[in-house]
Every structure is written in C-alpha cells, then in structure tokens.
Short mmCIF file of C-alpha atoms (C1' of nucleotides) in Angstrom, two decimals:
data_model
loop_
_atom_site.label_atom_id
_atom_site.label_comp_id
_atom_site.label_asym_id
_atom_site.label_seq_id
_atom_site.Cartn_x
_atom_site.Cartn_y
_atom_site.Cartn_z
CA MET L 10 -4.42 -17.18 -24.63
CA ARG L 11 -1.72 -16.71 -27.24
CA GLY L 12 -2.33 -13.80 -29.55
CA LEU L 13 -5.99 -13.61 -28.73
CA PHE L 14 -6.02 -9.88 -28.17
CA ASN L 15 -3.66 -8.70 -30.85
CA ASN L 16 -6.30 -6.52 -32.41
CA LEU L 17 -8.06 -5.51 -29.23
CA GLN L 18 -7.27 -2.35 -27.39
CA ILE L 19 -7.63 -2.50 -23.62
CA LYS L 20 -9.58 0.54 -22.46
CA VAL L 21 -8.48 2.45 -19.39
CA PRO L 22 -10.42 5.39 -17.90
CA PRO L 23 -8.98 8.51 -19.56
CA GLN L 24 -9.06 10.51 -16.33
CA LEU L 25 -6.05 8.43 -15.28
CA TYR L 26 -3.70 10.08 -17.73
CA ILE L 27 -3.03 13.56 -19.09
CA LYS L 28 -2.02 12.39 -22.53
CA ASP L 29 -2.91 8.88 -23.65
CA PRO L 30 0.31 6.81 -23.45
CA GLU L 31 -1.04 4.56 -26.22
CA SER L 32 -1.02 7.53 -28.59
CA SER L 33 2.75 7.75 -29.05
CA ALA L 34 5.87 5.63 -29.06
CA LEU L 35 7.22 7.58 -26.11
CA GLY L 36 4.02 7.01 -24.16
CA LYS L 37 4.25 3.27 -24.75
CA LYS L 38 7.85 3.33 -23.67
CA ILE L 39 6.89 5.12 -20.45
CA VAL L 40 4.38 2.38 -19.71
CA SER L 41 6.51 -0.59 -20.72
CA GLU L 42 9.67 0.61 -18.99
CA GLY L 43 7.62 1.84 -16.07
CA ILE L 44 6.35 -1.69 -15.49
CA LEU L 45 9.88 -3.07 -15.53
CA LEU L 46 11.18 -0.39 -13.21
CA ILE L 47 8.37 -0.63 -10.65
CA ASP L 48 8.83 -4.38 -10.63
CA ALA L 49 12.57 -4.02 -10.13
CA LEU L 50 12.59 -1.27 -7.49
CA GLY L 51 9.22 -1.54 -5.80
CA PHE L 52 6.73 1.31 -5.94
CA GLU L 53 8.23 3.30 -3.06
CA SER L 54 11.69 3.54 -4.64
CA PHE L 55 10.36 4.10 -8.12
CA THR L 56 10.54 7.73 -9.30
CA PHE L 57 9.83 9.55 -12.53
CA LYS L 58 13.42 10.77 -12.51
CA LYS L 59 14.77 7.21 -12.55
CA LEU L 60 12.28 6.25 -15.25
CA GLY L 61 13.35 9.27 -17.26
CA GLN L 62 16.97 8.20 -17.04
CA LYS L 63 16.02 4.69 -18.18
CA ILE L 64 14.16 5.89 -21.26
CA GLY L 65 16.51 8.78 -21.95
CA SER L 66 13.98 11.54 -21.38
CA PRO L 67 13.72 14.23 -18.74
CA GLU L 68 11.20 13.64 -15.99
CA SER L 69 9.21 16.66 -17.08
CA THR L 70 8.27 14.75 -20.21
CA ILE L 71 6.77 11.93 -18.17
CA TYR L 72 4.71 14.46 -16.26
CA ARG L 73 3.05 15.37 -19.54
CA TYR L 74 1.59 11.85 -19.63
CA PHE L 75 0.87 11.12 -15.99
CA GLU L 76 0.16 13.60 -13.24
CA ASN L 77 2.19 11.61 -10.73
CA LYS L 78 3.37 8.11 -10.00
CA HIS L 79 0.24 7.25 -8.07
CA LYS L 80 -1.86 7.79 -11.17
CA LEU L 81 0.53 5.68 -13.19
CA LEU L 82 -0.03 2.87 -10.70
CA VAL L 83 -3.82 3.23 -10.93
CA TYR L 84 -3.47 3.26 -14.72
CA LEU L 85 -1.41 0.07 -14.75
CA SER L 86 -3.75 -1.67 -12.32
CA SER L 87 -6.76 -0.65 -14.39
CA TRP L 88 -5.13 -1.97 -17.51
CA TYR L 89 -4.55 -5.28 -15.75
CA TRP L 90 -8.14 -5.55 -14.48
CA ALA L 91 -9.54 -4.76 -17.91
CA TRP L 92 -7.21 -7.32 -19.45
CA LEU L 93 -8.27 -9.92 -16.87
CA GLU L 94 -11.90 -9.20 -17.62
CA TYR L 95 -11.31 -10.03 -21.27
CA LYS L 96 -9.51 -13.19 -20.26
CA VAL L 97 -12.49 -14.23 -18.15
CA VAL L 98 -14.95 -13.39 -20.89
CA PHE L 99 -13.08 -15.39 -23.51
CA ALA L 100 -12.53 -18.29 -21.16
CA THR L 101 -16.25 -18.60 -20.41
CA VAL L 102 -17.88 -17.71 -23.70
CA ASN L 103 -19.94 -20.50 -25.33
CA ILE L 104 -19.76 -22.64 -22.22
CA THR L 105 -23.20 -23.55 -21.01
CA SER L 106 -22.64 -25.43 -17.75
CA HIS L 107 -22.78 -22.93 -14.91
CA LYS L 108 -20.28 -24.85 -12.86
CA LYS L 109 -17.90 -25.20 -15.77
CA ARG L 110 -18.17 -21.48 -16.41
CA LEU L 111 -17.12 -20.78 -12.84
CA GLN L 112 -14.23 -23.18 -13.13
CA LYS L 113 -13.01 -21.61 -16.36
CA ALA L 114 -13.26 -18.13 -14.85
CA LEU L 115 -11.29 -19.22 -11.80
CA GLU L 116 -8.64 -20.76 -13.99
CA ALA L 117 -8.24 -17.46 -15.83
CA LEU L 118 -8.05 -15.56 -12.55
CA CYS L 119 -5.59 -17.87 -10.84
CA GLU L 120 -3.12 -18.71 -13.56
CA THR L 121 0.30 -17.21 -13.25
CA VAL L 122 0.89 -15.26 -16.43
CA GLN L 123 3.63 -16.60 -18.68
CA GLN L 124 5.95 -14.35 -20.58
CA ASP L 125 5.72 -16.16 -23.91
CA GLN L 126 3.01 -14.08 -25.51
CA LYS L 127 2.95 -10.39 -24.78
CA TYR L 128 0.11 -8.02 -25.37
CA ASP L 129 1.72 -5.35 -27.47
CA HIS L 130 4.29 -3.44 -25.44
CA ILE L 131 3.11 -4.66 -22.04
CA ASN L 132 4.87 -7.36 -20.11
CA GLU L 133 1.87 -9.03 -18.48
CA GLU L 134 4.00 -11.30 -16.35
CA LYS L 135 5.68 -8.42 -14.56
CA LEU L 136 2.49 -6.40 -14.54
CA GLN L 137 0.81 -9.23 -12.68
CA LYS L 138 3.62 -9.20 -10.13
CA ILE L 139 3.13 -5.47 -9.68
CA VAL L 140 -0.61 -5.84 -9.26
CA ILE L 141 -0.09 -8.56 -6.65
CA SER L 142 2.38 -6.57 -4.56
CA GLU L 143 1.55 -2.93 -5.23
CA SER L 144 -2.00 -2.47 -6.44
CA SER L 145 -3.57 -2.24 -2.99
CA LYS L 146 -1.64 1.02 -2.60
CA ALA L 147 -3.78 2.36 -5.43
CA PHE L 148 -6.87 2.57 -3.24
CA TYR L 149 -5.60 2.69 0.35
CA THR L 150 -5.21 6.46 0.24
CA LYS L 151 -6.95 9.43 1.82
CA GLU L 152 -8.22 10.46 -1.61
CA ILE L 153 -10.13 7.25 -2.30
CA ASP L 154 -13.64 8.72 -2.06
CA GLN L 155 -12.92 11.47 -4.54
CA GLU L 156 -11.02 9.14 -6.85
CA ASN L 157 -13.84 6.62 -6.70
CA LYS L 158 -16.31 9.35 -7.57
CA ASP L 159 -14.05 10.29 -10.49
CA GLY L 160 -14.22 6.74 -11.84
CA TYR L 161 -10.66 5.64 -11.15
CA PHE L 162 -11.72 2.12 -10.20
CA SER L 163 -14.24 1.34 -12.91
CA SER L 164 -12.11 -1.40 -14.50
CA TYR L 165 -11.98 -3.28 -11.24
CA LYS L 166 -15.71 -2.86 -10.72
CA ASN L 167 -16.41 -4.15 -14.22
CA LEU L 168 -14.41 -7.29 -13.53
CA CYS L 169 -16.29 -7.77 -10.27
CA GLU L 170 -19.65 -7.42 -11.96
CA ARG L 171 -18.65 -9.95 -14.56
CA LEU L 172 -17.82 -12.46 -11.86
CA VAL L 173 -20.96 -11.65 -9.89
CA GLU L 174 -22.96 -12.68 -12.96
CA ILE L 175 -21.23 -16.04 -13.06
CA VAL L 176 -21.86 -16.55 -9.36
CA LYS L 177 -25.51 -15.59 -9.70
CA GLU L 178 -26.04 -18.16 -12.44
CA LEU L 179 -25.15 -20.82 -9.91
CA ASN L 180 -27.36 -19.43 -7.17
CA PRO L 181 -29.54 -16.38 -7.89
CA GLU L 182 -30.71 -16.33 -4.26
CA PHE L 183 -27.26 -15.85 -2.77
CA LYS L 184 -27.21 -12.59 -0.86
CA TYR L 185 -23.48 -11.91 -0.73
CA SER L 186 -22.31 -12.28 -4.29
CA HIS L 187 -20.36 -9.00 -4.30
CA THR L 188 -18.72 -9.77 -0.99
CA LEU L 189 -17.89 -13.24 -2.25
CA VAL L 190 -16.34 -11.94 -5.46
CA SER L 191 -14.26 -9.20 -3.87
CA THR L 192 -13.05 -11.62 -1.22
CA LEU L 193 -12.11 -13.97 -4.04
CA LEU L 194 -10.21 -11.43 -6.12
CA GLU L 195 -8.13 -10.06 -3.29
CA GLY L 196 -7.79 -13.52 -1.79
CA ILE L 197 -6.19 -14.97 -4.90
CA HIS L 198 -3.50 -12.30 -4.91
CA LEU L 199 -2.99 -12.50 -1.18
CA GLN L 200 -2.44 -16.24 -1.27
CA LYS L 201 0.05 -15.93 -4.11
CA PHE L 202 1.90 -13.25 -2.22
CA TYR L 203 1.95 -15.29 0.99
CA GLY L 204 3.03 -18.36 -0.95
CA GLU L 205 6.09 -16.48 -2.08
CA HIS L 206 6.90 -14.33 0.95
CA LEU L 207 5.05 -15.47 4.07
CA PRO L 208 4.61 -19.21 3.60
CA SER L 209 3.62 -19.87 7.20
CA LEU L 210 0.36 -17.98 6.55
CA THR L 211 -0.82 -20.20 3.72
CA ASN L 212 -1.07 -23.76 2.48
CA VAL L 213 -0.14 -22.88 -1.08
CA SER L 214 3.44 -22.90 -2.19
CA HIS L 215 5.09 -20.62 -4.68
CA LYS L 216 3.43 -20.53 -8.11
CA ASP L 217 1.05 -23.27 -7.06
CA ASP L 218 -1.89 -22.04 -9.11
CA ARG L 219 -3.84 -25.29 -8.85
CA THR L 220 -4.12 -25.18 -5.07
CA VAL L 221 -5.25 -21.56 -5.08
CA GLN L 222 -7.83 -22.35 -7.73
CA HIS L 223 -9.07 -25.42 -5.90
CA PHE L 224 -9.36 -23.59 -2.58
CA PHE L 225 -11.45 -20.78 -4.00
CA GLU L 226 -13.56 -23.12 -6.10
CA THR L 227 -14.39 -25.04 -2.93
CA MET L 228 -15.08 -21.79 -1.15
CA ILE L 229 -17.51 -20.51 -3.75
CA LEU L 230 -19.33 -23.77 -4.42
CA SER L 231 -19.78 -24.66 -0.78
CA MET L 232 -20.95 -21.16 0.13
CA LEU L 233 -23.45 -21.10 -2.68
CA LYS L 234 -24.77 -24.44 -1.47
CA ASN L 235 -24.93 -23.55 2.22
CA GLY L 236 -25.29 -19.78 2.25
CA MET Y 28 -14.13 -6.17 26.84
CA ARG Y 29 -14.09 -3.23 29.25
CA GLY Y 30 -10.98 -3.00 31.33
CA LEU Y 31 -10.03 -6.59 30.79
CA PHE Y 32 -6.43 -5.85 29.99
CA ASN Y 33 -5.66 -3.08 32.42
CA ASN Y 34 -2.85 -5.06 33.98
CA LEU Y 35 -1.67 -6.81 30.85
CA GLN Y 36 1.13 -5.51 28.71
CA ILE Y 37 0.82 -6.20 25.00
CA LYS Y 38 4.14 -7.53 23.73
CA VAL Y 39 5.55 -6.29 20.46
CA PRO Y 40 8.76 -7.66 18.88
CA PRO Y 41 11.61 -5.45 20.19
CA GLN Y 42 13.37 -5.33 16.83
CA LEU Y 43 10.61 -2.94 15.75
CA TYR Y 44 11.83 -0.11 17.92
CA ILE Y 45 15.16 1.39 18.94
CA LYS Y 46 14.00 2.41 22.40
CA ASP Y 47 10.85 0.86 23.85
CA PRO Y 48 8.13 3.52 23.61
CA GLU Y 49 6.40 1.94 26.62
CA SER Y 50 9.43 2.80 28.75
CA SER Y 51 8.84 6.55 28.96
CA ALA Y 52 6.09 9.13 28.95
CA LEU Y 53 7.51 10.63 25.78
CA GLY Y 54 7.54 7.25 24.08
CA LYS Y 55 3.89 6.71 24.93
CA LYS Y 56 3.08 10.14 23.61
CA ILE Y 57 4.84 9.35 20.34
CA VAL Y 58 2.68 6.26 19.98
CA SER Y 59 -0.61 7.78 21.07
CA GLU Y 60 -0.26 10.99 19.07
CA GLY Y 61 1.23 9.01 16.21
CA ILE Y 62 -1.97 6.98 15.98
CA LEU Y 63 -4.10 10.12 15.90
CA LEU Y 64 -1.93 11.78 13.30
CA ILE Y 65 -1.69 8.79 10.95
CA ASP Y 66 -5.45 8.43 11.19
CA ALA Y 67 -5.94 12.10 10.43
CA LEU Y 68 -3.44 12.51 7.59
CA GLY Y 69 -3.06 9.03 6.14
CA PHE Y 70 0.27 7.24 6.22
CA GLU Y 71 1.70 8.90 3.10
CA SER Y 72 1.27 12.44 4.43
CA PHE Y 73 2.31 11.53 7.95
CA THR Y 74 5.87 12.61 8.83
CA PHE Y 75 7.99 12.56 11.95
CA LYS Y 76 8.38 16.30 11.61
CA LYS Y 77 4.63 16.85 11.85
CA LEU Y 78 4.41 14.42 14.74
CA GLY Y 79 7.24 16.28 16.46
CA GLN Y 80 5.39 19.56 16.10
CA LYS Y 81 2.27 17.96 17.55
CA ILE Y 82 4.03 16.63 20.64
CA GLY Y 83 6.38 19.61 20.97
CA SER Y 84 9.57 17.70 20.36
CA PRO Y 85 12.09 17.81 17.52
CA GLU Y 86 11.89 15.03 14.99
CA SER Y 87 15.34 13.82 15.96
CA THR Y 88 13.89 12.75 19.29
CA ILE Y 89 11.35 10.52 17.57
CA TYR Y 90 14.13 8.90 15.59
CA ARG Y 91 15.60 7.74 18.87
CA TYR Y 92 12.51 5.57 19.36
CA PHE Y 93 11.74 4.43 15.82
CA GLU Y 94 14.14 4.05 12.93
CA ASN Y 95 11.58 5.42 10.46
CA LYS Y 96 7.86 5.74 9.94
CA HIS Y 97 7.62 2.36 8.27
CA LYS Y 98 8.81 0.68 11.45
CA LEU Y 99 6.34 2.71 13.48
CA LEU Y 100 3.58 1.36 11.25
CA VAL Y 101 4.78 -2.21 11.68
CA TYR Y 102 4.97 -1.57 15.43
CA LEU Y 103 1.41 -0.26 15.58
CA SER Y 104 0.09 -3.11 13.45
CA SER Y 105 1.87 -5.65 15.61
CA TRP Y 106 0.40 -4.11 18.73
CA TYR Y 107 -3.03 -4.40 17.19
CA TRP Y 108 -2.58 -8.04 16.17
CA ALA Y 109 -1.30 -8.97 19.61
CA TRP Y 110 -4.23 -7.15 21.20
CA LEU Y 111 -6.66 -8.93 18.89
CA GLU Y 112 -5.10 -12.25 19.82
CA TYR Y 113 -5.81 -11.56 23.47
CA LYS Y 114 -9.35 -10.58 22.60
CA VAL Y 115 -9.84 -13.87 20.77
CA VAL Y 116 -8.30 -15.87 23.59
CA PHE Y 117 -10.50 -14.27 26.23
CA ALA Y 118 -13.59 -14.55 24.09
CA THR Y 119 -13.11 -18.30 23.60
CA VAL Y 120 -11.67 -19.43 26.91
CA ASN Y 121 -13.84 -21.90 28.86
CA ILE Y 122 -16.15 -22.44 25.92
CA THR Y 123 -16.34 -26.10 25.01
CA SER Y 124 -18.51 -26.19 21.90
CA HIS Y 125 -16.21 -26.00 18.89
CA LYS Y 126 -18.76 -24.16 16.84
CA LYS Y 127 -19.46 -21.69 19.62
CA ARG Y 128 -15.72 -21.09 19.97
CA LEU Y 129 -15.51 -20.20 16.30
CA GLN Y 130 -18.47 -17.87 16.59
CA LYS Y 131 -17.01 -16.10 19.60
CA ALA Y 132 -13.67 -15.71 17.85
CA LEU Y 133 -15.34 -14.28 14.78
CA GLU Y 134 -17.29 -11.85 16.90
CA ALA Y 135 -14.06 -10.61 18.47
CA LEU Y 136 -12.45 -10.27 15.03
CA CYS Y 137 -15.36 -8.51 13.37
CA GLU Y 138 -16.54 -6.07 15.97
CA THR Y 139 -15.86 -2.43 15.33
CA VAL Y 140 -13.90 -1.20 18.32
CA GLN Y 141 -15.67 1.36 20.48
CA GLN Y 142 -13.88 4.25 22.02
CA ASP Y 143 -15.37 3.92 25.50
CA GLN Y 144 -12.64 1.85 27.10
CA LYS Y 145 -9.09 2.53 26.08
CA TYR Y 146 -6.16 0.32 26.69
CA ASP Y 147 -3.79 2.61 28.45
CA HIS Y 148 -2.59 5.37 26.12
CA ILE Y 149 -3.72 3.68 22.92
CA ASN Y 150 -6.89 4.66 21.09
CA GLU Y 151 -7.93 1.27 19.77
CA GLU Y 152 -10.76 2.66 17.70
CA LYS Y 153 -8.43 4.79 15.61
CA LEU Y 154 -5.77 2.12 15.64
CA GLN Y 155 -8.26 -0.28 14.12
CA LYS Y 156 -9.02 2.25 11.40
CA ILE Y 157 -5.30 2.56 10.69
CA VAL Y 158 -4.85 -1.19 10.53
CA ILE Y 159 -7.77 -1.48 8.11
CA SER Y 160 -6.53 1.20 5.73
CA GLU Y 161 -2.76 1.22 6.16
CA SER Y 162 -1.46 -2.05 7.55
CA SER Y 163 -1.08 -3.78 4.20
CA LYS Y 164 1.63 -1.24 3.44
CA ALA Y 165 3.59 -2.82 6.29
CA PHE Y 166 4.34 -5.93 4.27
CA TYR Y 167 3.97 -4.94 0.63
CA THR Y 168 7.57 -3.75 0.43
CA LYS Y 169 10.73 -4.93 -1.28
CA GLU Y 170 12.23 -5.68 2.12
CA ILE Y 171 9.57 -8.17 3.19
CA ASP Y 172 11.74 -11.28 3.04
CA GLN Y 173 14.43 -9.80 5.25
CA GLU Y 174 11.88 -8.29 7.63
CA ASN Y 175 10.04 -11.57 7.83
CA LYS Y 176 13.30 -13.32 8.66
CA ASP Y 177 13.89 -10.70 11.34
CA GLY Y 178 10.56 -11.52 12.96
CA TYR Y 179 8.66 -8.34 12.14
CA PHE Y 180 5.41 -10.20 11.53
CA SER Y 181 5.37 -12.61 14.46
CA SER Y 182 2.33 -11.00 16.11
CA TYR Y 183 0.27 -11.55 13.00
CA LYS Y 184 1.48 -15.12 12.69
CA ASN Y 185 0.60 -15.81 16.31
CA LEU Y 186 -2.95 -14.61 15.75
CA CYS Y 187 -3.21 -16.79 12.66
CA GLU Y 188 -2.00 -19.85 14.53
CA ARG Y 189 -4.54 -19.22 17.26
CA LEU Y 190 -7.33 -19.17 14.71
CA VAL Y 191 -5.98 -22.20 12.89
CA GLU Y 192 -6.33 -24.14 16.15
CA ILE Y 193 -9.99 -23.17 16.40
CA VAL Y 194 -10.58 -24.19 12.80
CA LYS Y 195 -8.80 -27.50 13.29
CA GLU Y 196 -11.00 -28.35 16.25
CA LEU Y 197 -13.95 -28.27 13.89
CA ASN Y 198 -12.29 -30.33 11.19
CA PRO Y 199 -8.80 -31.73 11.81
CA GLU Y 200 -8.69 -33.14 8.27
CA PHE Y 201 -9.08 -29.80 6.52
CA LYS Y 202 -6.04 -29.19 4.38
CA TYR Y 203 -6.22 -25.43 3.94
CA SER Y 204 -6.62 -24.09 7.44
CA HIS Y 205 -3.87 -21.47 7.07
CA THR Y 206 -5.18 -20.29 3.73
CA LEU Y 207 -8.67 -20.14 5.21
CA VAL Y 208 -7.56 -18.10 8.22
CA SER Y 209 -5.42 -15.62 6.30
CA THR Y 210 -8.23 -15.17 3.76
CA LEU Y 211 -10.55 -14.54 6.69
CA LEU Y 212 -8.36 -11.97 8.44
CA GLU Y 213 -7.67 -9.87 5.38
CA GLY Y 214 -11.20 -10.40 4.14
CA ILE Y 215 -12.77 -8.91 7.25
CA HIS Y 216 -10.76 -5.73 6.88
CA LEU Y 217 -11.30 -5.56 3.16
CA GLN Y 218 -15.08 -5.82 3.51
CA LYS Y 219 -15.14 -3.12 6.16
CA PHE Y 220 -13.05 -0.89 3.95
CA TYR Y 221 -15.23 -1.52 0.92
CA GLY Y 222 -18.36 -1.00 3.00
CA GLU Y 223 -17.12 2.48 3.79
CA HIS Y 224 -15.39 3.51 0.56
CA LEU Y 225 -16.29 1.22 -2.34
CA PRO Y 226 -19.81 0.02 -1.54
CA SER Y 227 -20.45 -1.39 -5.00
CA LEU Y 228 -17.85 -4.08 -4.32
CA THR Y 229 -19.57 -5.50 -1.26
CA ASN Y 230 -22.91 -6.42 0.27
CA VAL Y 231 -22.03 -5.04 3.68
CA SER Y 232 -22.78 -1.49 4.56
CA HIS Y 233 -20.77 0.81 6.75
CA LYS Y 234 -20.10 -0.52 10.28
CA ASP Y 235 -22.29 -3.50 9.58
CA ASP Y 236 -20.33 -5.95 11.72
CA ARG Y 237 -23.09 -8.57 11.84
CA THR Y 238 -23.16 -9.09 8.08
CA VAL Y 239 -19.39 -9.41 7.90
CA GLN Y 240 -19.42 -11.89 10.74
CA HIS Y 241 -22.24 -13.90 9.23
CA PHE Y 242 -20.61 -14.05 5.81
CA PHE Y 243 -17.33 -15.37 7.15
CA GLU Y 244 -19.01 -17.76 9.55
CA THR Y 245 -20.89 -19.22 6.59
CA MET Y 246 -17.68 -19.34 4.62
CA ILE Y 247 -15.75 -21.22 7.26
CA LEU Y 248 -18.47 -23.64 8.29
CA SER Y 249 -19.46 -24.54 4.76
CA MET Y 250 -15.85 -25.00 3.66
CA LEU Y 251 -15.07 -27.22 6.61
CA LYS Y 252 -18.10 -29.32 5.76
CA ASN Y 253 -17.45 -29.59 2.02
CA GLY Y 254 -13.68 -29.17 1.70
"C1'" DC W 22 25.98 15.47 44.25
"C1'" DG W 23 28.08 14.12 40.14
"C1'" DA W 24 27.87 11.30 35.96
"C1'" DA W 25 25.42 9.38 32.72
"C1'" DT W 26 21.43 9.68 29.93
"C1'" DA W 27 17.47 11.78 27.68
"C1'" DT W 28 15.62 15.51 25.43
"C1'" DA W 29 15.61 20.15 23.12
"C1'" DA W 30 17.23 23.33 19.82
"C1'" DT W 31 19.23 24.06 15.77
"C1'" DA W 32 21.44 23.15 11.50
"C1'" DG W 33 22.45 20.67 7.58
"C1'" DT W 34 22.17 17.11 3.46
"C1'" DA W 35 20.48 14.30 -0.29
"C1'" DA W 36 16.80 12.99 -2.66
"C1'" DA W 37 11.84 13.21 -4.04
"C1'" DA W 38 8.16 15.41 -6.22
"C1'" DC W 39 7.13 18.47 -8.62
"C1'" DT W 40 7.04 23.37 -11.84
"C1'" DA W 41 8.96 26.52 -15.21
"C1'" DT W 42 11.59 28.10 -19.16
"C1'" DT W 43 13.76 27.80 -23.35
"C1'" DA W 44 15.77 25.26 -27.15
"C1'" DA W 45 15.61 21.63 -30.45
"C1'" DT W 46 13.06 18.42 -33.15
"C1'" DG W 47 9.52 16.41 -35.70
"C1'" DT W 48 4.95 16.37 -38.42
"C1'" DG W 49 1.02 17.66 -41.02
"C1'" DG W 50 -0.96 20.93 -44.20
"C1'" DC W 51 -0.41 23.80 -48.10
"C1'" DG I 25 9.92 22.16 -49.45
"C1'" DC I 26 8.53 25.18 -46.03
"C1'" DC I 27 5.84 27.16 -42.37
"C1'" DA I 28 3.01 26.47 -38.23
"C1'" DC I 29 2.27 23.91 -34.51
"C1'" DA I 30 2.94 20.41 -31.24
"C1'" DT I 31 6.16 17.44 -28.93
"C1'" DT I 32 10.24 16.47 -26.62
"C1'" DA I 33 14.90 17.66 -24.63
"C1'" DA I 34 17.76 20.23 -21.68
"C1'" DT I 35 18.26 22.68 -17.85
"C1'" DA I 36 17.17 24.91 -13.66
"C1'" DG I 37 14.72 25.86 -9.67
"C1'" DT I 38 11.33 25.10 -5.36
"C1'" DT I 39 9.42 22.88 -1.56
"C1'" DT I 40 9.13 18.97 1.22
"C1'" DT I 41 10.71 14.59 3.04
"C1'" DA I 42 13.65 11.70 5.39
"C1'" DC I 43 16.99 11.62 7.53
"C1'" DT I 44 21.99 12.85 10.33
"C1'" DA I 45 24.90 15.71 13.29
"C1'" DT I 46 26.10 18.89 16.95
"C1'" DT I 47 25.67 21.20 21.03
"C1'" DA I 48 23.06 22.73 25.00
"C1'" DT I 49 19.94 21.85 28.65
"C1'" DA I 50 17.31 19.05 31.65
"C1'" DT I 51 16.54 14.59 34.31
"C1'" DT I 52 17.50 10.73 36.98
"C1'" DC I 53 19.83 7.37 39.28
"C1'" DG I 54 23.58 5.42 41.77
#
DNA sequence: CGAATATAATAGTAAAACTATTAATGTGGC
DNA sequence: GCCACATTAATAGTTTTACTATTATATTCG
C-alpha cells in the first residue's frame, strides 16, 4: 500500500471536532502527538494537559480543536475506519472473482500495519494499536444513542456496508450479512488483542496475521455455504 | 433456572477484593447497590462517593472492600462469568448428544436474563447489562498483563475452557476451538449491544435472543464441519 | 465485659477536566 | 508596511474525582 493515498484526504465527520485539525500545523501536531501519547500511556492516563506539555502548548489550545478527549478518540477511530475502507476498496477493485475479492478484503483487514510508509502525519501502526485496545471505549458510553444519531459512527458503518456488499456477492440469500460483518470486524481485533495479552483465549499467536485471516475466511465461507 | 443456585456460592478470585463483600451485610449492599448505580450512571460517571451516598456510608468504607472502581468492575464481571459457567454446566449435564449439548450451552449463553429469580442479593438482569456494555473496560487497560498474571481473569478463562470442551466433543480435530469460543462469547454481547444501540450494524433486533443463538449455532456447526 | 474490629464522620490532597482572561503572535487584505 | 482579525500562549481559577488520613462511635466475639 506504499504511497497509495498520498493525494487522498481521509474524511472524518466534522461534528467530531471544533476546528478541523487538518487545517493547521498545530492541529496536525495535536493528532500526531496525540496518537503517540495515547499509545504510550493508555487512554485512561492520557490527558490534554500532558499532550499540551508534549507539544509545547497550553491545554486550552487543544480544547479549541477537540471538545474533550473522548471526541478525540472517536475522531481517531473514525479516521482509522475510513482509512481501512479505502484499503479494502483498493485491494478489491478490478478483481472479478467473488471469493478472491473476499480474500483480498480480509487480507487488508487482518494485516498488521507496518511503519514504513506513513499517511501524512499519522502513524498508522500506532493508530492501529490504539484502535485495537481503546476504540471500544468510543461507543460503550451512556451517550451512544445521541452520538449515533449525531453521526459519530458513520465511518465505521461505511466500512461495514462495504464488506456487506462483498459478502452478498458470494451469497445474496444470506440473512445475517450485517451480523457476520460486525462479528468479523470486532473479532479480528479481539483475536489480535488476545494473541498479545491473553493467549490462553485464542489459537493465534502474537502478530500472526495469517491465522486470523484464515480463521475468519473459513468462518465466512462456511457460514455462507451452510447458513 | 429458578432457584437452582440458592445454596451455591459463586467463587470470585480473592485478589479482586480487599475484604470479601460476601462476608458482611454492608459488603453485599456495596455490591448490590453498586450494580444498580453502574447500570444507571454508566461506569465513567459512577464513583465510590455516589455509591457511598446511596448506601449511607462514607466512601472510605467502600475502599476497605475494593481498592478502586476498576477492581469492582472486574469483580462483578468475574461473578457474572462464574455464574454463566454454572448455568452452562447445569444446562448441559446429563445430555449425551454432542449437538444438543452445544445447543443447550448456546441457549444459556444467549438468553436475556429475567428479573424474576434473583441469586441472593445480585440483580442478574442488570449485571448482564453491565457486562454487555462495560466489561470490556475491565481488560482494555495498560495493566492487563500484570492483572492477567495475577489471575484477575480466571473466571472468564474457566468459562471459555468449558465451552472449548463442548466444541471439541463435536470435532476433536478442529484447530481453532479457543478462537472460536472467544469470538462467540464477545460476539453474543456485541450483537445484543448493536441490536439495542447500533441496529444498522446487525440483523438482530432488540432482545432477539433466538436470532443471536441461531446465528452462532450456524457459525459453530458450519465451521466445525468445514474447518 | 473488655479488646479488637468495623464503620461513621470528617477532613484533606493531588490530579483531572474543564473555563476564563489577557497578552503575544502571526496572516491576509489594502 | 500596516492595520484588522484570528490564532495561540500564558496564566489562573473551578469543580469533581480518586483517593488517604484521623478520630470517634458502634459491634462482635472470645
């Protein structure tokens, strides 16, 4: 995927920020250093004050870009989902075999991001780590219904729809394509997380992308055949 | 499942509490009112101070039972997993057909708990809601490796092992039984959560236990046949 | 009944999660 | 090049959270 997106701007729902962080150098710095700091400290210990110290700005400046750290997390997750959607689209374009399309999509979803080629100011490798370990906190809140209504999760939904299309090509009769796809997406991250931290709950070992991919390919193909 | 466990004590790893909340009336009140309050406020807004006000005790008293609210959450989750394990065991005992055993286990896992029969002082209905929306926060922390080493997640692992046995009966050759079971357990909760809050990501509707059960039964049986 | 233990009542601290105010700096238009 | 305007820096302040500490008052258990 090297350099593929150099001229593409990933779109994130604007209700997630106060001022678009892509619109200034400081905004980009907030995002790029924010990723590094959340990855280093974990979301609970991450604060705007610490981020301010890291980038040499007062925390009040960061508040002019993001209402609070929760919204920053939703923003980062959305960016990741939108980026993944592009990866899936490019990986499957021009491929005609339905099965091959599924396999290519799964490969894009399961691969552990390498640090060699960065999209602009964003470290996708660390962002992926954040999404794996922190992104569920973005929707397990009491405000989810309102935030959903306000479109906070549209990037994730877009990715899901994209994958539902690929599933439906293989079996248009299948009744649970959305359930299958959402189980897949969360399942991939869960298995990677377990592989690293709770190995007794999984058969995949750390950074073993192939096993994850093979498991979920088997899952989808056999369900579409028998479901 | 009415009254089945009236004389059974659910065991939770003792490293999760400072003083066993089952050992005093106040401890039980902390747990029972804690469940209600976390359900009402969400875990982020829940504090020991608010819980203290609700039970008429100072927060310092609660700290003598639980080190912090994170450990209370791990305690509650562990109680739930241990309780679910018993449910699965009782649902499958004396059943000889391997397939029937799986179906009974899935039924126990998927059913939405009713409030009619309470285990002792614990409101399982609300506890289940908490586990669905909050329990992932119990392990998505920076301390997971140490906490895992300290045995915080043994109840969950026990439940997984129990289900792995049932899967292995059906196909002893299957290489991904742990991955299958952990995908199942999280998947059930995820689908219930989506059914309630993000319906466009799922084909199950709110409290539609049968669809969830059927989906995962199809998933397991078809994977064991084709994997 | 007395000693240990649990709980209540109260106070206090450091940090988190903001909000507000003013000063300095930069930038775009004329 | 300078003025207007917007952005950022510097600083301070508030409320709440997540604890810790101290002492007084009940309880209970040997």
